[in-house]
mmCIF file with all atom_site columns, C-alpha atoms in Angstrom:
data_model
loop_
_atom_site.group_PDB
_atom_site.id
_atom_site.type_symbol
_atom_site.label_atom_id
_atom_site.label_alt_id
_atom_site.label_comp_id
_atom_site.label_asym_id
_atom_site.label_entity_id
_atom_site.label_seq_id
_atom_site.pdbx_PDB_ins_code
_atom_site.Cartn_x
_atom_site.Cartn_y
_atom_site.Cartn_z
_atom_site.occupancy
_atom_site.B_iso_or_equiv
_atom_site.pdbx_formal_charge
_atom_site.auth_seq_id
_atom_site.auth_comp_id
_atom_site.auth_asym_id
_atom_site.auth_atom_id
_atom_site.pdbx_PDB_model_num
ATOM 1   C CA . MET N 1 1   ? -217.175 66.600 -133.005 1.00 0.00 ? 1   MET N CA 1
ATOM 2   C CA . PHE N 1 2   ? -216.790 67.102 -129.267 1.00 0.00 ? 2   PHE N CA 1
ATOM 3   C CA . THR N 1 3   ? -220.131 68.397 -128.048 1.00 0.00 ? 3   THR N CA 1
ATOM 4   C CA . GLU N 1 4   ? -218.664 69.080 -124.586 1.00 0.00 ? 4   GLU N CA 1
ATOM 5   C CA . LEU N 1 5   ? -216.043 71.403 -126.100 1.00 0.00 ? 5   LEU N CA 1
ATOM 6   C CA . ASN N 1 6   ? -218.710 73.199 -128.133 1.00 0.00 ? 6   ASN N CA 1
ATOM 7   C CA . SER N 1 7   ? -220.694 73.680 -124.949 1.00 0.00 ? 7   SER N CA 1
ATOM 8   C CA . ILE N 1 8   ? -217.694 75.125 -123.084 1.00 0.00 ? 8   ILE N CA 1
ATOM 9   C CA . LEU N 1 9   ? -216.914 77.500 -125.955 1.00 0.00 ? 9   LEU N CA 1
ATOM 10  C CA . ASN N 1 10  ? -220.634 78.305 -126.345 1.00 0.00 ? 10  ASN N CA 1
ATOM 11  C CA . THR N 1 11  ? -220.564 77.544 -130.058 1.00 0.00 ? 11  THR N CA 1
ATOM 12  C CA . SER N 1 12  ? -222.263 75.276 -132.579 1.00 0.00 ? 12  SER N CA 1
ATOM 13  C CA . PRO N 1 13  ? -222.154 74.672 -136.356 1.00 0.00 ? 13  PRO N CA 1
ATOM 14  C CA . ASP N 1 14  ? -225.231 76.895 -136.650 1.00 0.00 ? 14  ASP N CA 1
ATOM 15  C CA . SER N 1 15  ? -223.857 79.711 -134.496 1.00 0.00 ? 15  SER N CA 1
ATOM 16  C CA . PHE N 1 16  ? -220.177 80.555 -134.028 1.00 0.00 ? 16  PHE N CA 1
ATOM 17  C CA . THR N 1 17  ? -218.107 83.693 -133.596 1.00 0.00 ? 17  THR N CA 1
ATOM 18  C CA . ARG N 1 18  ? -216.478 84.999 -136.773 1.00 0.00 ? 18  ARG N CA 1
ATOM 19  C CA . GLY N 1 19  ? -213.070 86.651 -137.046 1.00 0.00 ? 19  GLY N CA 1
ATOM 20  C CA . GLU N 1 20  ? -211.412 84.382 -134.455 1.00 0.00 ? 20  GLU N CA 1
ATOM 21  C CA . PHE N 1 21  ? -207.838 83.096 -134.458 1.00 0.00 ? 21  PHE N CA 1
ATOM 22  C CA . ILE N 1 22  ? -207.797 79.887 -132.400 1.00 0.00 ? 22  ILE N CA 1
ATOM 23  C CA . LEU N 1 23  ? -204.338 78.685 -131.374 1.00 0.00 ? 23  LEU N CA 1
ATOM 24  C CA . VAL N 1 24  ? -204.058 74.998 -130.458 1.00 0.00 ? 24  VAL N CA 1
ATOM 25  C CA . SER N 1 25  ? -200.861 74.008 -128.639 1.00 0.00 ? 25  SER N CA 1
ATOM 26  C CA . ASP N 1 26  ? -199.596 70.941 -126.826 1.00 0.00 ? 26  ASP N CA 1
ATOM 27  C CA . ARG N 1 27  ? -196.650 69.955 -124.659 1.00 0.00 ? 27  ARG N CA 1
ATOM 28  C CA . GLN N 1 28  ? -195.549 66.329 -124.534 1.00 0.00 ? 28  GLN N CA 1
ATOM 29  C CA . SER N 1 29  ? -199.104 65.428 -125.559 1.00 0.00 ? 29  SER N CA 1
ATOM 30  C CA . ASP N 1 30  ? -201.080 65.123 -128.793 1.00 0.00 ? 30  ASP N CA 1
ATOM 31  C CA . ALA N 1 31  ? -203.570 67.903 -129.531 1.00 0.00 ? 31  ALA N CA 1
ATOM 32  C CA . SER N 1 32  ? -204.277 66.761 -133.091 1.00 0.00 ? 32  SER N CA 1
ATOM 33  C CA . PHE N 1 33  ? -207.742 65.585 -132.005 1.00 0.00 ? 33  PHE N CA 1
ATOM 34  C CA . LEU N 1 34  ? -208.703 69.262 -131.760 1.00 0.00 ? 34  LEU N CA 1
ATOM 35  C CA . ILE N 1 35  ? -207.672 69.820 -135.384 1.00 0.00 ? 35  ILE N CA 1
ATOM 36  C CA . HIS N 1 36  ? -209.920 66.929 -136.429 1.00 0.00 ? 36  HIS N CA 1
ATOM 37  C CA . HIS N 1 37  ? -212.693 68.434 -134.315 1.00 0.00 ? 37  HIS N CA 1
ATOM 38  C CA . PHE N 1 38  ? -212.464 71.880 -135.909 1.00 0.00 ? 38  PHE N CA 1
ATOM 39  C CA . LEU N 1 39  ? -212.171 70.405 -139.405 1.00 0.00 ? 39  LEU N CA 1
ATOM 40  C CA . SER N 1 40  ? -215.432 68.499 -139.036 1.00 0.00 ? 40  SER N CA 1
ATOM 41  C CA . PHE N 1 41  ? -217.013 71.419 -137.154 1.00 0.00 ? 41  PHE N CA 1
ATOM 42  C CA . TYR N 1 42  ? -216.411 73.993 -139.882 1.00 0.00 ? 42  TYR N CA 1
ATOM 43  C CA . LEU N 1 43  ? -217.319 71.617 -142.708 1.00 0.00 ? 43  LEU N CA 1
ATOM 44  C CA . ARG N 1 44  ? -220.621 70.953 -140.952 1.00 0.00 ? 44  ARG N CA 1
ATOM 45  C CA . SER N 1 45  ? -220.996 74.729 -140.663 1.00 0.00 ? 45  SER N CA 1
ATOM 46  C CA . ARG N 1 46  ? -220.760 74.923 -144.489 1.00 0.00 ? 46  ARG N CA 1
ATOM 47  C CA . CYS N 1 47  ? -217.647 77.103 -144.325 1.00 0.00 ? 47  CYS N CA 1
ATOM 48  C CA . LYS N 1 48  ? -215.111 77.211 -147.145 1.00 0.00 ? 48  LYS N CA 1
ATOM 49  C CA . VAL N 1 49  ? -212.095 75.457 -145.581 1.00 0.00 ? 49  VAL N CA 1
ATOM 50  C CA . CYS N 1 50  ? -208.448 75.779 -146.624 1.00 0.00 ? 50  CYS N CA 1
ATOM 51  C CA . PHE N 1 51  ? -206.438 73.080 -144.828 1.00 0.00 ? 51  PHE N CA 1
ATOM 52  C CA . LEU N 1 52  ? -202.635 73.102 -144.730 1.00 0.00 ? 52  LEU N CA 1
ATOM 53  C CA . GLY N 1 53  ? -201.811 69.510 -143.788 1.00 0.00 ? 53  GLY N CA 1
ATOM 54  C CA . LEU N 1 54  ? -198.073 69.577 -143.127 1.00 0.00 ? 54  LEU N CA 1
ATOM 55  C CA . VAL N 1 55  ? -197.670 66.422 -141.023 1.00 0.00 ? 55  VAL N CA 1
ATOM 56  C CA . GLN N 1 56  ? -200.081 63.796 -142.378 1.00 0.00 ? 56  GLN N CA 1
ATOM 57  C CA . SER N 1 57  ? -201.510 62.676 -145.718 1.00 0.00 ? 57  SER N CA 1
ATOM 58  C CA . PHE N 1 58  ? -204.999 63.428 -146.978 1.00 0.00 ? 58  PHE N CA 1
ATOM 59  C CA . CYS N 1 59  ? -205.901 59.761 -146.455 1.00 0.00 ? 59  CYS N CA 1
ATOM 60  C CA . HIS N 1 60  ? -205.129 60.084 -142.738 1.00 0.00 ? 60  HIS N CA 1
ATOM 61  C CA . TYR N 1 61  ? -207.366 63.108 -142.222 1.00 0.00 ? 61  TYR N CA 1
ATOM 62  C CA . SER N 1 62  ? -210.050 61.565 -144.437 1.00 0.00 ? 62  SER N CA 1
ATOM 63  C CA . ALA N 1 63  ? -210.128 58.331 -142.418 1.00 0.00 ? 63  ALA N CA 1
ATOM 64  C CA . VAL N 1 64  ? -210.531 60.193 -139.109 1.00 0.00 ? 64  VAL N CA 1
ATOM 65  C CA . SER N 1 65  ? -213.172 62.541 -140.548 1.00 0.00 ? 65  SER N CA 1
ATOM 66  C CA . GLN N 1 66  ? -215.104 59.562 -141.861 1.00 0.00 ? 66  GLN N CA 1
ATOM 67  C CA . ARG N 1 67  ? -215.413 58.312 -138.275 1.00 0.00 ? 67  ARG N CA 1
ATOM 68  C CA . LEU N 1 68  ? -216.741 61.749 -137.319 1.00 0.00 ? 68  LEU N CA 1
ATOM 69  C CA . GLY N 1 69  ? -219.384 61.527 -140.041 1.00 0.00 ? 69  GLY N CA 1
ATOM 70  C CA . VAL N 1 70  ? -217.761 63.903 -142.548 1.00 0.00 ? 70  VAL N CA 1
ATOM 71  C CA . SER N 1 71  ? -216.467 63.007 -146.027 1.00 0.00 ? 71  SER N CA 1
ATOM 72  C CA . LEU N 1 72  ? -213.423 65.045 -147.032 1.00 0.00 ? 72  LEU N CA 1
ATOM 73  C CA . THR N 1 73  ? -213.532 63.565 -150.533 1.00 0.00 ? 73  THR N CA 1
ATOM 74  C CA . GLN N 1 74  ? -217.042 64.885 -151.104 1.00 0.00 ? 74  GLN N CA 1
ATOM 75  C CA . ALA N 1 75  ? -216.089 68.245 -149.603 1.00 0.00 ? 75  ALA N CA 1
ATOM 76  C CA . LYS N 1 76  ? -213.181 68.517 -152.074 1.00 0.00 ? 76  LYS N CA 1
ATOM 77  C CA . GLU N 1 77  ? -215.352 67.526 -155.021 1.00 0.00 ? 77  GLU N CA 1
ATOM 78  C CA . LYS N 1 78  ? -217.979 70.139 -154.105 1.00 0.00 ? 78  LYS N CA 1
ATOM 79  C CA . GLY N 1 79  ? -215.295 72.825 -153.758 1.00 0.00 ? 79  GLY N CA 1
ATOM 80  C CA . GLN N 1 80  ? -215.882 73.319 -150.046 1.00 0.00 ? 80  GLN N CA 1
ATOM 81  C CA . LEU N 1 81  ? -212.431 72.028 -149.048 1.00 0.00 ? 81  LEU N CA 1
ATOM 82  C CA . VAL N 1 82  ? -209.039 73.036 -150.423 1.00 0.00 ? 82  VAL N CA 1
ATOM 83  C CA . PHE N 1 83  ? -206.507 70.570 -149.051 1.00 0.00 ? 83  PHE N CA 1
ATOM 84  C CA . PHE N 1 84  ? -202.791 71.302 -149.300 1.00 0.00 ? 84  PHE N CA 1
ATOM 85  C CA . GLU N 1 85  ? -200.937 68.025 -148.773 1.00 0.00 ? 85  GLU N CA 1
ATOM 86  C CA . GLY N 1 86  ? -197.550 69.222 -147.566 1.00 0.00 ? 86  GLY N CA 1
ATOM 87  C CA . LEU N 1 87  ? -195.856 65.815 -147.675 1.00 0.00 ? 87  LEU N CA 1
ATOM 88  C CA . LYS N 1 88  ? -196.846 65.204 -151.289 1.00 0.00 ? 88  LYS N CA 1
ATOM 89  C CA . GLU N 1 89  ? -195.990 68.721 -152.432 1.00 0.00 ? 89  GLU N CA 1
ATOM 90  C CA . SER N 1 90  ? -192.594 68.602 -150.703 1.00 0.00 ? 90  SER N CA 1
ATOM 91  C CA . LEU N 1 91  ? -191.790 65.238 -152.278 1.00 0.00 ? 91  LEU N CA 1
ATOM 92  C CA . SER N 1 92  ? -192.565 66.562 -155.768 1.00 0.00 ? 92  SER N CA 1
ATOM 93  C CA . LEU N 1 93  ? -190.062 69.367 -155.173 1.00 0.00 ? 93  LEU N CA 1
ATOM 94  C CA . LEU N 1 94  ? -187.317 67.300 -153.557 1.00 0.00 ? 94  LEU N CA 1
ATOM 95  C CA . ILE N 1 95  ? -187.670 64.330 -155.954 1.00 0.00 ? 95  ILE N CA 1
ATOM 96  C CA . PRO N 1 96  ? -188.893 65.838 -159.240 1.00 0.00 ? 96  PRO N CA 1
ATOM 97  C CA . GLN N 1 97  ? -190.448 63.504 -161.808 1.00 0.00 ? 97  GLN N CA 1
ATOM 98  C CA . GLU N 1 98  ? -191.675 64.053 -165.334 1.00 0.00 ? 98  GLU N CA 1
ATOM 99  C CA . ASN N 1 99  ? -195.378 63.822 -164.517 1.00 0.00 ? 99  ASN N CA 1
ATOM 100 C CA . ASN N 1 100 ? -195.203 65.950 -161.372 1.00 0.00 ? 100 ASN N CA 1
ATOM 101 C CA . THR N 1 101 ? -195.584 69.723 -161.369 1.00 0.00 ? 101 THR N CA 1
ATOM 102 C CA . GLU N 1 102 ? -193.707 71.627 -158.693 1.00 0.00 ? 102 GLU N CA 1
ATOM 103 C CA . SER N 1 103 ? -195.740 73.770 -156.326 1.00 0.00 ? 103 SER N CA 1
ATOM 104 C CA . GLU N 1 104 ? -194.579 77.339 -155.785 1.00 0.00 ? 104 GLU N CA 1
ATOM 105 C CA . ALA N 1 105 ? -196.094 77.210 -152.298 1.00 0.00 ? 105 ALA N CA 1
ATOM 106 C CA . VAL N 1 106 ? -193.193 75.081 -151.019 1.00 0.00 ? 106 VAL N CA 1
ATOM 107 C CA . ASN N 1 107 ? -190.358 76.995 -152.681 1.00 0.00 ? 107 ASN N CA 1
ATOM 108 C CA . PHE N 1 108 ? -189.028 77.757 -149.176 1.00 0.00 ? 108 PHE N CA 1
ATOM 109 C CA . LEU N 1 109 ? -187.671 74.200 -149.188 1.00 0.00 ? 109 LEU N CA 1
ATOM 110 C CA . ARG N 1 110 ? -185.108 75.242 -151.805 1.00 0.00 ? 110 ARG N CA 1
ATOM 111 C CA . ASP N 1 111 ? -184.154 78.369 -149.887 1.00 0.00 ? 111 ASP N CA 1
ATOM 112 C CA . PRO N 1 112 ? -185.708 78.935 -146.422 1.00 0.00 ? 112 PRO N CA 1
ATOM 113 C CA . ALA N 1 113 ? -184.485 82.548 -146.559 1.00 0.00 ? 113 ALA N CA 1
ATOM 114 C CA . VAL N 1 114 ? -187.168 83.436 -149.138 1.00 0.00 ? 114 VAL N CA 1
ATOM 115 C CA . GLY N 1 115 ? -189.819 83.099 -146.428 1.00 0.00 ? 115 GLY N CA 1
ATOM 116 C CA . LEU N 1 116 ? -193.410 81.953 -146.756 1.00 0.00 ? 116 LEU N CA 1
ATOM 117 C CA . ARG N 1 117 ? -194.832 84.514 -149.165 1.00 0.00 ? 117 ARG N CA 1
ATOM 118 C CA . SER N 1 118 ? -195.712 81.884 -151.787 1.00 0.00 ? 118 SER N CA 1
ATOM 119 C CA . LEU N 1 119 ? -197.484 79.761 -149.179 1.00 0.00 ? 119 LEU N CA 1
ATOM 120 C CA . TYR N 1 120 ? -199.415 82.843 -148.052 1.00 0.00 ? 120 TYR N CA 1
ATOM 121 C CA . GLU N 1 121 ? -200.403 83.592 -151.647 1.00 0.00 ? 121 GLU N CA 1
ATOM 122 C CA . PHE N 1 122 ? -201.734 80.036 -151.938 1.00 0.00 ? 122 PHE N CA 1
ATOM 123 C CA . VAL N 1 123 ? -203.825 80.543 -148.801 1.00 0.00 ? 123 VAL N CA 1
ATOM 124 C CA . ARG N 1 124 ? -205.044 83.939 -149.911 1.00 0.00 ? 124 ARG N CA 1
ATOM 125 C CA . SER N 1 125 ? -206.108 82.751 -153.369 1.00 0.00 ? 125 SER N CA 1
ATOM 126 C CA . SER N 1 126 ? -207.879 79.760 -151.781 1.00 0.00 ? 126 SER N CA 1
ATOM 127 C CA . VAL N 1 127 ? -209.916 81.824 -149.305 1.00 0.00 ? 127 VAL N CA 1
ATOM 128 C CA . ILE N 1 128 ? -210.547 84.793 -151.605 1.00 0.00 ? 128 ILE N CA 1
ATOM 129 C CA . SER N 1 129 ? -212.183 82.427 -154.108 1.00 0.00 ? 129 SER N CA 1
ATOM 130 C CA . SER N 1 130 ? -214.849 81.726 -151.485 1.00 0.00 ? 130 SER N CA 1
ATOM 131 C CA . GLY N 1 131 ? -216.229 85.174 -152.139 1.00 0.00 ? 131 GLY N CA 1
ATOM 132 C CA . SER N 1 132 ? -216.903 84.470 -155.826 1.00 0.00 ? 132 SER N CA 1
ATOM 133 C CA . VAL N 1 133 ? -219.584 81.940 -156.718 1.00 0.00 ? 133 VAL N CA 1
ATOM 134 C CA . GLU N 1 134 ? -219.646 80.411 -160.171 1.00 0.00 ? 134 GLU N CA 1
ATOM 135 C CA . GLU N 1 135 ? -222.949 79.744 -161.870 1.00 0.00 ? 135 GLU N CA 1
ATOM 136 C CA . GLY N 1 136 ? -224.424 76.464 -160.659 1.00 0.00 ? 136 GLY N CA 1
ATOM 137 C CA . ALA N 1 137 ? -221.886 76.131 -157.828 1.00 0.00 ? 137 ALA N CA 1
ATOM 138 C CA . GLU N 1 138 ? -222.816 75.965 -154.164 1.00 0.00 ? 138 GLU N CA 1
ATOM 139 C CA . GLU N 1 139 ? -222.398 79.047 -152.018 1.00 0.00 ? 139 GLU N CA 1
ATOM 140 C CA . TRP N 1 140 ? -220.311 78.525 -148.885 1.00 0.00 ? 140 TRP N CA 1
ATOM 141 C CA . GLY N 1 141 ? -220.065 80.440 -145.653 1.00 0.00 ? 141 GLY N CA 1
ATOM 142 C CA . PRO N 1 142 ? -217.080 82.392 -144.288 1.00 0.00 ? 142 PRO N CA 1
ATOM 143 C CA . PRO N 1 143 ? -213.603 81.019 -145.045 1.00 0.00 ? 143 PRO N CA 1
ATOM 144 C CA . VAL N 1 144 ? -211.592 79.028 -142.503 1.00 0.00 ? 144 VAL N CA 1
ATOM 145 C CA . LEU N 1 145 ? -207.852 78.318 -142.485 1.00 0.00 ? 145 LEU N CA 1
ATOM 146 C CA . LEU N 1 146 ? -206.586 75.251 -140.603 1.00 0.00 ? 146 LEU N CA 1
ATOM 147 C CA . VAL N 1 147 ? -202.870 74.487 -140.190 1.00 0.00 ? 147 VAL N CA 1
ATOM 148 C CA . ASP N 1 148 ? -201.467 71.213 -138.778 1.00 0.00 ? 148 ASP N CA 1
ATOM 149 C CA . ASP N 1 149 ? -198.886 71.995 -137.612 1.00 0.00 ? 149 ASP N CA 1
ATOM 150 C CA . LEU N 1 150 ? -197.117 75.343 -137.909 1.00 0.00 ? 150 LEU N CA 1
ATOM 151 C CA . SER N 1 151 ? -194.022 74.355 -135.914 1.00 0.00 ? 151 SER N CA 1
ATOM 152 C CA . VAL N 1 152 ? -193.029 71.910 -138.681 1.00 0.00 ? 152 VAL N CA 1
ATOM 153 C CA . LEU N 1 153 ? -191.916 74.913 -140.719 1.00 0.00 ? 153 LEU N CA 1
ATOM 154 C CA . LEU N 1 154 ? -189.234 75.652 -138.113 1.00 0.00 ? 154 LEU N CA 1
ATOM 155 C CA . SER N 1 155 ? -187.738 72.179 -138.518 1.00 0.00 ? 155 SER N CA 1
ATOM 156 C CA . LEU N 1 156 ? -187.608 72.819 -142.269 1.00 0.00 ? 156 LEU N CA 1
ATOM 157 C CA . GLY N 1 157 ? -185.311 75.803 -141.738 1.00 0.00 ? 157 GLY N CA 1
ATOM 158 C CA . VAL N 1 158 ? -187.788 78.684 -141.842 1.00 0.00 ? 158 VAL N CA 1
ATOM 159 C CA . ASN N 1 159 ? -187.015 81.452 -139.332 1.00 0.00 ? 159 ASN N CA 1
ATOM 160 C CA . PHE N 1 160 ? -189.619 81.794 -136.571 1.00 0.00 ? 160 PHE N CA 1
ATOM 161 C CA . GLY N 1 161 ? -189.978 85.480 -137.477 1.00 0.00 ? 161 GLY N CA 1
ATOM 162 C CA . ALA N 1 162 ? -191.058 84.507 -140.989 1.00 0.00 ? 162 ALA N CA 1
ATOM 163 C CA . VAL N 1 163 ? -193.560 82.038 -139.523 1.00 0.00 ? 163 VAL N CA 1
ATOM 164 C CA . LEU N 1 164 ? -194.973 84.782 -137.283 1.00 0.00 ? 164 LEU N CA 1
ATOM 165 C CA . ASP N 1 165 ? -195.261 87.081 -140.304 1.00 0.00 ? 165 ASP N CA 1
ATOM 166 C CA . PHE N 1 166 ? -197.080 84.314 -142.181 1.00 0.00 ? 166 PHE N CA 1
ATOM 167 C CA . SER N 1 167 ? -199.631 83.881 -139.399 1.00 0.00 ? 167 SER N CA 1
ATOM 168 C CA . HIS N 1 168 ? -200.051 87.663 -139.111 1.00 0.00 ? 168 HIS N CA 1
ATOM 169 C CA . TYR N 1 169 ? -200.817 88.118 -142.808 1.00 0.00 ? 169 TYR N CA 1
ATOM 170 C CA . CYS N 1 170 ? -203.120 85.085 -142.842 1.00 0.00 ? 170 CYS N CA 1
ATOM 171 C CA . ARG N 1 171 ? -204.984 86.519 -139.861 1.00 0.00 ? 171 ARG N CA 1
ATOM 172 C CA . ALA N 1 172 ? -205.319 89.873 -141.597 1.00 0.00 ? 172 ALA N CA 1
ATOM 173 C CA . ALA N 1 173 ? -206.703 88.249 -144.766 1.00 0.00 ? 173 ALA N CA 1
ATOM 174 C CA . VAL N 1 174 ? -208.903 85.538 -143.263 1.00 0.00 ? 174 VAL N CA 1
ATOM 175 C CA . CYS N 1 175 ? -210.055 86.954 -139.922 1.00 0.00 ? 175 CYS N CA 1
ATOM 176 C CA . SER N 1 176 ? -210.046 90.718 -140.507 1.00 0.00 ? 176 SER N CA 1
ATOM 177 C CA . GLN N 1 177 ? -210.718 91.167 -144.213 1.00 0.00 ? 177 GLN N CA 1
ATOM 178 C CA . LEU N 1 178 ? -213.082 88.229 -144.827 1.00 0.00 ? 178 LEU N CA 1
ATOM 179 C CA . GLN N 1 179 ? -214.391 87.782 -141.259 1.00 0.00 ? 179 GLN N CA 1
ATOM 180 C CA . GLY N 1 180 ? -213.519 84.108 -141.320 1.00 0.00 ? 180 GLY N CA 1
ATOM 181 C CA . ASN N 1 181 ? -211.724 81.983 -138.729 1.00 0.00 ? 181 ASN N CA 1
ATOM 182 C CA . MET N 1 182 ? -208.243 80.499 -138.382 1.00 0.00 ? 182 MET N CA 1
ATOM 183 C CA . VAL N 1 183 ? -207.013 77.484 -136.389 1.00 0.00 ? 183 VAL N CA 1
ATOM 184 C CA . MET N 1 184 ? -203.302 76.691 -136.061 1.00 0.00 ? 184 MET N CA 1
ATOM 185 C CA . LEU N 1 185 ? -201.509 73.932 -134.160 1.00 0.00 ? 185 LEU N CA 1
ATOM 186 C CA . VAL N 1 186 ? -198.080 74.377 -132.552 1.00 0.00 ? 186 VAL N CA 1
ATOM 187 C CA . ARG N 1 187 ? -196.240 71.534 -130.819 1.00 0.00 ? 187 ARG N CA 1
ATOM 188 C CA . CYS N 1 188 ? -193.776 71.978 -127.931 1.00 0.00 ? 188 CYS N CA 1
ATOM 189 C CA . ASN N 1 189 ? -191.788 68.855 -127.124 1.00 0.00 ? 189 ASN N CA 1
ATOM 190 C CA . GLY N 1 190 ? -189.814 69.816 -124.021 1.00 0.00 ? 190 GLY N CA 1
ATOM 191 C CA . GLU N 1 191 ? -190.733 71.051 -120.574 1.00 0.00 ? 191 GLU N CA 1
ATOM 192 C CA . GLU N 1 192 ? -191.418 74.769 -120.338 1.00 0.00 ? 192 GLU N CA 1
ATOM 193 C CA . GLU N 1 193 ? -188.814 75.306 -117.606 1.00 0.00 ? 193 GLU N CA 1
ATOM 194 C CA . GLU N 1 194 ? -186.018 73.470 -119.431 1.00 0.00 ? 194 GLU N CA 1
ATOM 195 C CA . ASP N 1 195 ? -183.105 75.704 -120.381 1.00 0.00 ? 195 ASP N CA 1
ATOM 196 C CA . ASP N 1 196 ? -182.144 73.519 -123.321 1.00 0.00 ? 196 ASP N CA 1
ATOM 197 C CA . GLY N 1 197 ? -185.637 73.472 -124.815 1.00 0.00 ? 197 GLY N CA 1
ATOM 198 C CA . ASP N 1 198 ? -186.454 74.487 -128.376 1.00 0.00 ? 198 ASP N CA 1
ATOM 199 C CA . GLU N 1 199 ? -186.070 78.262 -128.137 1.00 0.00 ? 199 GLU N CA 1
ATOM 200 C CA . GLU N 1 200 ? -187.541 78.991 -131.561 1.00 0.00 ? 200 GLU N CA 1
ATOM 201 C CA . THR N 1 201 ? -190.659 76.917 -130.884 1.00 0.00 ? 201 THR N CA 1
ATOM 202 C CA . GLU N 1 202 ? -191.154 78.640 -127.531 1.00 0.00 ? 202 GLU N CA 1
ATOM 203 C CA . ALA N 1 203 ? -190.688 82.049 -129.151 1.00 0.00 ? 203 ALA N CA 1
ATOM 204 C CA . LEU N 1 204 ? -193.190 81.104 -131.873 1.00 0.00 ? 204 LEU N CA 1
ATOM 205 C CA . LEU N 1 205 ? -195.723 79.960 -129.288 1.00 0.00 ? 205 LEU N CA 1
ATOM 206 C CA . LYS N 1 206 ? -195.382 83.182 -127.306 1.00 0.00 ? 206 LYS N CA 1
ATOM 207 C CA . GLY N 1 207 ? -195.724 85.288 -130.449 1.00 0.00 ? 207 GLY N CA 1
ATOM 208 C CA . LEU N 1 208 ? -198.830 83.435 -131.603 1.00 0.00 ? 208 LEU N CA 1
ATOM 209 C CA . THR N 1 209 ? -200.326 83.650 -128.115 1.00 0.00 ? 209 THR N CA 1
ATOM 210 C CA . HIS N 1 210 ? -200.238 87.451 -128.453 1.00 0.00 ? 210 HIS N CA 1
ATOM 211 C CA . GLN N 1 211 ? -201.900 87.236 -131.898 1.00 0.00 ? 211 GLN N CA 1
ATOM 212 C CA . CYS N 1 212 ? -204.659 84.734 -131.116 1.00 0.00 ? 212 CYS N CA 1
ATOM 213 C CA . SER N 1 213 ? -208.086 85.384 -129.643 1.00 0.00 ? 213 SER N CA 1
ATOM 214 C CA . LEU N 1 214 ? -208.321 81.927 -128.024 1.00 0.00 ? 214 LEU N CA 1
ATOM 215 C CA . ASN N 1 215 ? -205.581 79.511 -126.915 1.00 0.00 ? 215 ASN N CA 1
ATOM 216 C CA . LEU N 1 216 ? -206.440 75.846 -126.319 1.00 0.00 ? 216 LEU N CA 1
ATOM 217 C CA . HIS N 1 217 ? -203.478 74.098 -124.669 1.00 0.00 ? 217 HIS N CA 1
ATOM 218 C CA . VAL N 1 218 ? -203.282 70.328 -124.203 1.00 0.00 ? 218 VAL N CA 1
ATOM 219 C CA . GLN N 1 219 ? -200.923 68.905 -121.595 1.00 0.00 ? 219 GLN N CA 1
ATOM 220 C CA . GLY N 1 220 ? -200.805 65.610 -119.693 1.00 0.00 ? 220 GLY N CA 1
ATOM 221 C CA . LEU N 1 221 ? -201.334 65.258 -115.973 1.00 0.00 ? 221 LEU N CA 1
ATOM 222 C CA . PRO N 1 222 ? -198.160 65.911 -113.911 1.00 0.00 ? 222 PRO N CA 1
ATOM 223 C CA . THR N 1 223 ? -198.605 62.452 -112.358 1.00 0.00 ? 223 THR N CA 1
ATOM 224 C CA . GLY N 1 224 ? -198.465 60.822 -115.777 1.00 0.00 ? 224 GLY N CA 1
ATOM 225 C CA . TYR N 1 225 ? -200.808 58.404 -117.467 1.00 0.00 ? 225 TYR N CA 1
ATOM 226 C CA . CYS N 1 226 ? -203.137 56.312 -115.335 1.00 0.00 ? 226 CYS N CA 1
ATOM 227 C CA . LYS N 1 227 ? -206.017 53.986 -116.135 1.00 0.00 ? 227 LYS N CA 1
ATOM 228 C CA . ASP N 1 228 ? -208.403 55.744 -113.782 1.00 0.00 ? 228 ASP N CA 1
ATOM 229 C CA . ILE N 1 229 ? -208.410 59.531 -113.678 1.00 0.00 ? 229 ILE N CA 1
ATOM 230 C CA . HIS N 1 230 ? -207.116 60.497 -110.239 1.00 0.00 ? 230 HIS N CA 1
ATOM 231 C CA . GLY N 1 231 ? -204.111 62.092 -108.602 1.00 0.00 ? 231 GLY N CA 1
ATOM 232 C CA . LYS N 1 232 ? -202.827 65.591 -109.143 1.00 0.00 ? 232 LYS N CA 1
#
């Protein structure tokens, strides 16, 4: 975890604000380190975490978390972490095999027009289950939804309006109804002032900015990379 960031946000694993929607965005930079930070942060906070990993495998996130002192494998085994591996689930749908079962959560790959209702239902069932504790099972704190990254859905053909609806309903279920937290990453590749930039991604970012309670934006220095931090 980044203790400096926790200090700036005035938060800690023992004391954090509930009901927050944290939007993480980047532009020509890589803000994924913040996703790794919040994943380890909320697992240390004993929250029930639902992670939609749409860009990397579970092994990738597990290896980074291990360096941060958190075991994702143990968290899954204890029922604290529900990990949706988007790459694996998409492959089982696009290249069906006898031993693989198709996931309804990615049915938008067959027809993007159907929207993300099935993916929302997966999230909702994952976080709602945190409110029911089976006999002998550990009791977890408030639910947390992490998404890395939401803009991938646009490249898969989903309309940005459907993505905004998805985030809105997730926020209503996780943040409002269950008083949990939500962290979503959105990537913007081009310059903000470019006319030929990705219009849908920019529209998605603006829409999510109006929904979120906190926006953490990562962007490189205008002077570019340098060994020593100086310049503009």
